Amino acid sequence: MKHRIRIAREQYKFSCAHMTVFADGTKERLHGHNYTIAIALEVDTVALSAMVPFAPLKQALAELCAAWKEHVLIAAHNPHLAIVRDDAELELTLCGERYVLPRGDVLLLPIDNISVEALAMHVAEILRGKLAPIAGPHVKALEVTVEESPGQGASCELALR
């Protein structure tokens, strides 16, 4: 028997700017979204002995949303990106376009694109590390859903066992 435990609350959201890049080297314009994050755990029992504490996961979600809020998210591993850094600003060249932004306004994420698919995968990897110390053998999978608007998003499921 499988069970799914969900955490999807209004407070797990962040507003930020990004540009999705496509394989042919084109990109979207710089724009923003009001993202939300929800998670689900697949467990094989709901017995008392297998209960998973939600507090560490909720804290990790809240911290991530606070850290990403009101930033420009840039995919540091994008092959179409060149970065010049100094103490005050980042000069980004992405798909032939040049952007100069205050360093404190930019978050460089260790992924190759800023899309809901890539963000869901990245958040899942972050949360897997937070889940490891609290998840017993009954937690089989972690699913992370990132939506850029209501009803439009992507999910990533990681097998844990």
PDB file of C-alpha atoms in Angstrom:
ATOM      1  CA  MET A   1       0.000   0.000   0.000  1.00  0.00           C
ATOM      2  CA  LYS A   2       1.267   3.507  -0.857  1.00  0.00           C
ATOM      3  CA  HIS A   3       0.420   6.769   0.874  1.00  0.00           C
ATOM      4  CA  ARG A   4       1.267  10.355  -0.091  1.00  0.00           C
ATOM      5  CA  ILE A   5       1.843  13.072   2.455  1.00  0.00           C
ATOM      6  CA  ARG A   6       1.698  16.614   1.038  1.00  0.00           C
ATOM      7  CA  ILE A   7       3.007  19.953   2.235  1.00  0.00           C
ATOM      8  CA  ALA A   8       1.589  22.737   0.061  1.00  0.00           C
ATOM      9  CA  ARG A   9       1.010  25.972   1.934  1.00  0.00           C
ATOM     10  CA  GLU A  10       0.557  29.535   0.764  1.00  0.00           C
ATOM     11  CA  GLN A  11       3.695  30.631   2.606  1.00  0.00           C
ATOM     12  CA  TYR A  12       6.028  28.519   0.444  1.00  0.00           C
ATOM     13  CA  LYS A  13       6.334  31.028  -2.360  1.00  0.00           C
ATOM     14  CA  PHE A  14       8.844  33.479  -3.758  1.00  0.00           C
ATOM     15  CA  SER A  15       8.852  36.152  -6.443  1.00  0.00           C
ATOM     16  CA  CYS A  16      11.889  36.414  -8.663  1.00  0.00           C
ATOM     17  CA  ALA A  17      13.090  37.134 -12.179  1.00  0.00           C
ATOM     18  CA  HIS A  18      14.660  34.740 -14.660  1.00  0.00           C
ATOM     19  CA  MET A  19      15.222  33.907 -18.323  1.00  0.00           C
ATOM     20  CA  THR A  20      14.666  30.413 -19.674  1.00  0.00           C
ATOM     21  CA  VAL A  21      17.204  29.423 -22.331  1.00  0.00           C
ATOM     22  CA  PHE A  22      16.433  27.020 -25.178  1.00  0.00           C
ATOM     23  CA  ALA A  23      18.745  24.456 -26.784  1.00  0.00           C
ATOM     24  CA  ASP A  24      19.171  26.549 -29.950  1.00  0.00           C
ATOM     25  CA  GLY A  25      20.696  29.411 -27.940  1.00  0.00           C
ATOM     26  CA  THR A  26      17.605  31.608 -27.860  1.00  0.00           C
ATOM     27  CA  LYS A  27      16.025  32.738 -24.612  1.00  0.00           C
ATOM     28  CA  GLU A  28      12.996  34.366 -23.128  1.00  0.00           C
ATOM     29  CA  ARG A  29      13.131  38.002 -22.075  1.00  0.00           C
ATOM     30  CA  LEU A  30      13.976  38.752 -18.472  1.00  0.00           C
ATOM     31  CA  HIS A  31      10.679  38.432 -16.615  1.00  0.00           C
ATOM     32  CA  GLY A  32       9.321  37.354 -13.259  1.00  0.00           C
ATOM     33  CA  HIS A  33       6.957  34.925 -11.610  1.00  0.00           C
ATOM     34  CA  ASN A  34       5.330  34.338  -8.270  1.00  0.00           C
ATOM     35  CA  TYR A  35       6.548  30.777  -7.738  1.00  0.00           C
ATOM     36  CA  THR A  36       5.104  28.274  -5.279  1.00  0.00           C
ATOM     37  CA  ILE A  37       6.664  25.067  -3.995  1.00  0.00           C
ATOM     38  CA  ALA A  38       4.822  21.973  -2.778  1.00  0.00           C
ATOM     39  CA  ILE A  39       6.237  18.653  -1.704  1.00  0.00           C
ATOM     40  CA  ALA A  40       4.888  15.142  -1.283  1.00  0.00           C
ATOM     41  CA  LEU A  41       6.388  12.146   0.432  1.00  0.00           C
ATOM     42  CA  GLU A  42       5.521   8.629  -0.641  1.00  0.00           C
ATOM     43  CA  VAL A  43       5.396   6.314   2.361  1.00  0.00           C
ATOM     44  CA  ASP A  44       4.492   2.659   2.605  1.00  0.00           C
ATOM     45  CA  THR A  45       2.783   2.906   5.980  1.00  0.00           C
ATOM     46  CA  VAL A  46       1.151   5.508   8.180  1.00  0.00           C
ATOM     47  CA  ALA A  47       1.880   3.608  11.379  1.00  0.00           C
ATOM     48  CA  LEU A  48       2.902   5.642  14.403  1.00  0.00           C
ATOM     49  CA  SER A  49       6.391   4.141  14.336  1.00  0.00           C
ATOM     50  CA  ALA A  50       6.939   5.481  10.791  1.00  0.00           C
ATOM     51  CA  MET A  51       5.823   9.086  11.275  1.00  0.00           C
ATOM     52  CA  VAL A  52       8.031  11.750   9.663  1.00  0.00           C
ATOM     53  CA  PRO A  53       8.372  15.119  11.425  1.00  0.00           C
ATOM     54  CA  PHE A  54       7.330  17.950   9.091  1.00  0.00           C
ATOM     55  CA  ALA A  55       9.074  20.787  10.949  1.00  0.00           C
ATOM     56  CA  PRO A  56      12.546  20.358   9.357  1.00  0.00           C
ATOM     57  CA  LEU A  57      11.039  20.175   5.863  1.00  0.00           C
ATOM     58  CA  LYS A  58       8.827  23.205   6.443  1.00  0.00           C
ATOM     59  CA  GLN A  59      11.798  25.133   7.808  1.00  0.00           C
ATOM     60  CA  ALA A  60      13.920  24.186   4.778  1.00  0.00           C
ATOM     61  CA  LEU A  61      11.141  25.298   2.401  1.00  0.00           C
ATOM     62  CA  ALA A  62      10.698  28.599   4.241  1.00  0.00           C
ATOM     63  CA  GLU A  63      14.459  29.276   4.208  1.00  0.00           C
ATOM     64  CA  LEU A  64      14.755  28.488   0.506  1.00  0.00           C
ATOM     65  CA  CYS A  65      11.820  30.746  -0.389  1.00  0.00           C
ATOM     66  CA  ALA A  66      13.255  33.581   1.716  1.00  0.00           C
ATOM     67  CA  ALA A  67      16.696  33.189   0.114  1.00  0.00           C
ATOM     68  CA  TRP A  68      15.344  33.248  -3.457  1.00  0.00           C
ATOM     69  CA  LYS A  69      12.746  35.987  -2.918  1.00  0.00           C
ATOM     70  CA  GLU A  70      13.215  39.146  -5.016  1.00  0.00           C
ATOM     71  CA  HIS A  71      16.360  37.965  -6.798  1.00  0.00           C
ATOM     72  CA  VAL A  72      17.317  37.373 -10.389  1.00  0.00           C
ATOM     73  CA  LEU A  73      17.936  33.635 -10.720  1.00  0.00           C
ATOM     74  CA  ILE A  74      20.726  32.724 -13.136  1.00  0.00           C
ATOM     75  CA  ALA A  75      21.726  29.196 -14.157  1.00  0.00           C
ATOM     76  CA  ALA A  76      25.470  29.130 -13.478  1.00  0.00           C
ATOM     77  CA  HIS A  77      25.993  25.968 -15.563  1.00  0.00           C
ATOM     78  CA  ASN A  78      24.294  27.234 -18.711  1.00  0.00           C
ATOM     79  CA  PRO A  79      26.591  26.783 -21.736  1.00  0.00           C
ATOM     80  CA  HIS A  80      25.301  30.046 -23.268  1.00  0.00           C
ATOM     81  CA  LEU A  81      26.322  32.099 -20.193  1.00  0.00           C
ATOM     82  CA  ALA A  82      29.519  34.052 -19.554  1.00  0.00           C
ATOM     83  CA  ILE A  83      30.024  35.818 -16.214  1.00  0.00           C
ATOM     84  CA  VAL A  84      32.415  38.597 -15.235  1.00  0.00           C
ATOM     85  CA  ARG A  85      32.394  39.267 -11.492  1.00  0.00           C
ATOM     86  CA  ASP A  86      33.616  42.088  -9.333  1.00  0.00           C
ATOM     87  CA  ASP A  87      32.819  43.125  -5.783  1.00  0.00           C
ATOM     88  CA  ALA A  88      29.793  45.228  -6.697  1.00  0.00           C
ATOM     89  CA  GLU A  89      28.206  43.697  -9.775  1.00  0.00           C
ATOM     90  CA  LEU A  90      27.923  40.796 -12.155  1.00  0.00           C
ATOM     91  CA  GLU A  91      28.215  41.242 -15.876  1.00  0.00           C
ATOM     92  CA  LEU A  92      26.305  38.456 -17.583  1.00  0.00           C
ATOM     93  CA  THR A  93      26.338  37.676 -21.268  1.00  0.00           C
ATOM     94  CA  LEU A  94      23.557  35.243 -22.062  1.00  0.00           C
ATOM     95  CA  CYS A  95      22.625  34.263 -25.611  1.00  0.00           C
ATOM     96  CA  GLY A  96      24.440  37.334 -26.943  1.00  0.00           C
ATOM     97  CA  GLU A  97      22.707  39.801 -24.601  1.00  0.00           C
ATOM     98  CA  ARG A  98      24.673  41.710 -21.935  1.00  0.00           C
ATOM     99  CA  TYR A  99      23.270  42.392 -18.463  1.00  0.00           C
ATOM    100  CA  VAL A 100      24.973  44.237 -15.617  1.00  0.00           C
ATOM    101  CA  LEU A 101      23.291  43.653 -12.270  1.00  0.00           C
ATOM    102  CA  PRO A 102      24.113  44.434  -8.647  1.00  0.00           C
ATOM    103  CA  ARG A 103      25.825  41.366  -7.227  1.00  0.00           C
ATOM    104  CA  GLY A 104      23.416  41.197  -4.275  1.00  0.00           C
ATOM    105  CA  ASP A 105      20.397  40.973  -6.584  1.00  0.00           C
ATOM    106  CA  VAL A 106      21.591  37.830  -8.390  1.00  0.00           C
ATOM    107  CA  LEU A 107      21.573  34.218  -7.263  1.00  0.00           C
ATOM    108  CA  LEU A 108      23.707  31.864  -9.315  1.00  0.00           C
ATOM    109  CA  LEU A 109      22.167  28.406  -9.041  1.00  0.00           C
ATOM    110  CA  PRO A 110      24.206  25.270  -9.852  1.00  0.00           C
ATOM    111  CA  ILE A 111      21.900  24.180 -12.688  1.00  0.00           C
ATOM    112  CA  ASP A 112      21.925  24.633 -16.475  1.00  0.00           C
ATOM    113  CA  ASN A 113      18.620  26.477 -16.906  1.00  0.00           C
ATOM    114  CA  ILE A 114      16.059  28.415 -14.924  1.00  0.00           C
ATOM    115  CA  SER A 115      12.867  26.578 -15.801  1.00  0.00           C
ATOM    116  CA  VAL A 116      10.219  25.048 -13.557  1.00  0.00           C
ATOM    117  CA  GLU A 117      11.609  21.630 -14.484  1.00  0.00           C
ATOM    118  CA  ALA A 118      15.152  22.526 -13.441  1.00  0.00           C
ATOM    119  CA  LEU A 119      13.990  24.382 -10.322  1.00  0.00           C
ATOM    120  CA  ALA A 120      11.887  21.389  -9.215  1.00  0.00           C
ATOM    121  CA  MET A 121      14.894  19.097  -9.662  1.00  0.00           C
ATOM    122  CA  HIS A 122      17.214  21.484  -7.787  1.00  0.00           C
ATOM    123  CA  VAL A 123      14.794  21.927  -4.878  1.00  0.00           C
ATOM    124  CA  ALA A 124      14.310  18.142  -4.710  1.00  0.00           C
ATOM    125  CA  GLU A 125      18.078  17.645  -4.415  1.00  0.00           C
ATOM    126  CA  ILE A 126      18.285  20.267  -1.650  1.00  0.00           C
ATOM    127  CA  LEU A 127      15.388  18.723   0.267  1.00  0.00           C
ATOM    128  CA  ARG A 128      16.715  15.175  -0.137  1.00  0.00           C
ATOM    129  CA  GLY A 129      19.651  16.242   2.024  1.00  0.00           C
ATOM    130  CA  LYS A 130      17.329  17.732   4.646  1.00  0.00           C
ATOM    131  CA  LEU A 131      15.104  14.656   4.598  1.00  0.00           C
ATOM    132  CA  ALA A 132      17.861  12.053   4.982  1.00  0.00           C
ATOM    133  CA  PRO A 133      18.336  12.410   8.770  1.00  0.00           C
ATOM    134  CA  ILE A 134      14.596  12.302   9.547  1.00  0.00           C
ATOM    135  CA  ALA A 135      13.211   9.838   7.006  1.00  0.00           C
ATOM    136  CA  GLY A 136      13.084   6.240   8.079  1.00  0.00           C
ATOM    137  CA  PRO A 137      12.895   3.227   5.794  1.00  0.00           C
ATOM    138  CA  HIS A 138       9.195   3.799   5.139  1.00  0.00           C
ATOM    139  CA  VAL A 139       9.735   7.012   3.123  1.00  0.00           C
ATOM    140  CA  LYS A 140      10.132   5.772  -0.441  1.00  0.00           C
ATOM    141  CA  ALA A 141      10.123   8.946  -2.552  1.00  0.00           C
ATOM    142  CA  LEU A 142      10.133  12.728  -2.454  1.00  0.00           C
ATOM    143  CA  GLU A 143       8.215  14.732  -5.041  1.00  0.00           C
ATOM    144  CA  VAL A 144       8.726  18.482  -5.447  1.00  0.00           C
ATOM    145  CA  THR A 145       6.375  20.623  -7.516  1.00  0.00           C
ATOM    146  CA  VAL A 146       7.331  24.160  -8.535  1.00  0.00           C
ATOM    147  CA  GLU A 147       4.634  26.299 -10.150  1.00  0.00           C
ATOM    148  CA  GLU A 148       5.322  29.622 -11.863  1.00  0.00           C
ATOM    149  CA  SER A 149       1.616  30.428 -11.882  1.00  0.00           C
ATOM    150  CA  PRO A 150      -1.402  28.504 -10.580  1.00  0.00           C
ATOM    151  CA  GLY A 151      -1.718  25.278 -12.539  1.00  0.00           C
ATOM    152  CA  GLN A 152       1.498  25.760 -14.559  1.00  0.00           C
ATOM    153  CA  GLY A 153       4.578  24.039 -13.239  1.00  0.00           C
ATOM    154  CA  ALA A 154       6.661  20.904 -13.098  1.00  0.00           C
ATOM    155  CA  SER A 155       7.355  18.106 -10.649  1.00  0.00           C
ATOM    156  CA  CYS A 156      10.445  16.058  -9.911  1.00  0.00           C
ATOM    157  CA  GLU A 157      10.269  12.778  -8.027  1.00  0.00           C
ATOM    158  CA  LEU A 158      13.360  11.290  -6.398  1.00  0.00           C
ATOM    159  CA  ALA A 159      13.394   7.703  -5.189  1.00  0.00           C
ATOM    160  CA  LEU A 160      14.813   7.542  -1.682  1.00  0.00           C
ATOM    161  CA  ARG A 161      14.835   3.772  -1.117  1.00  0.00           C
TER     162      ARG A 161
END
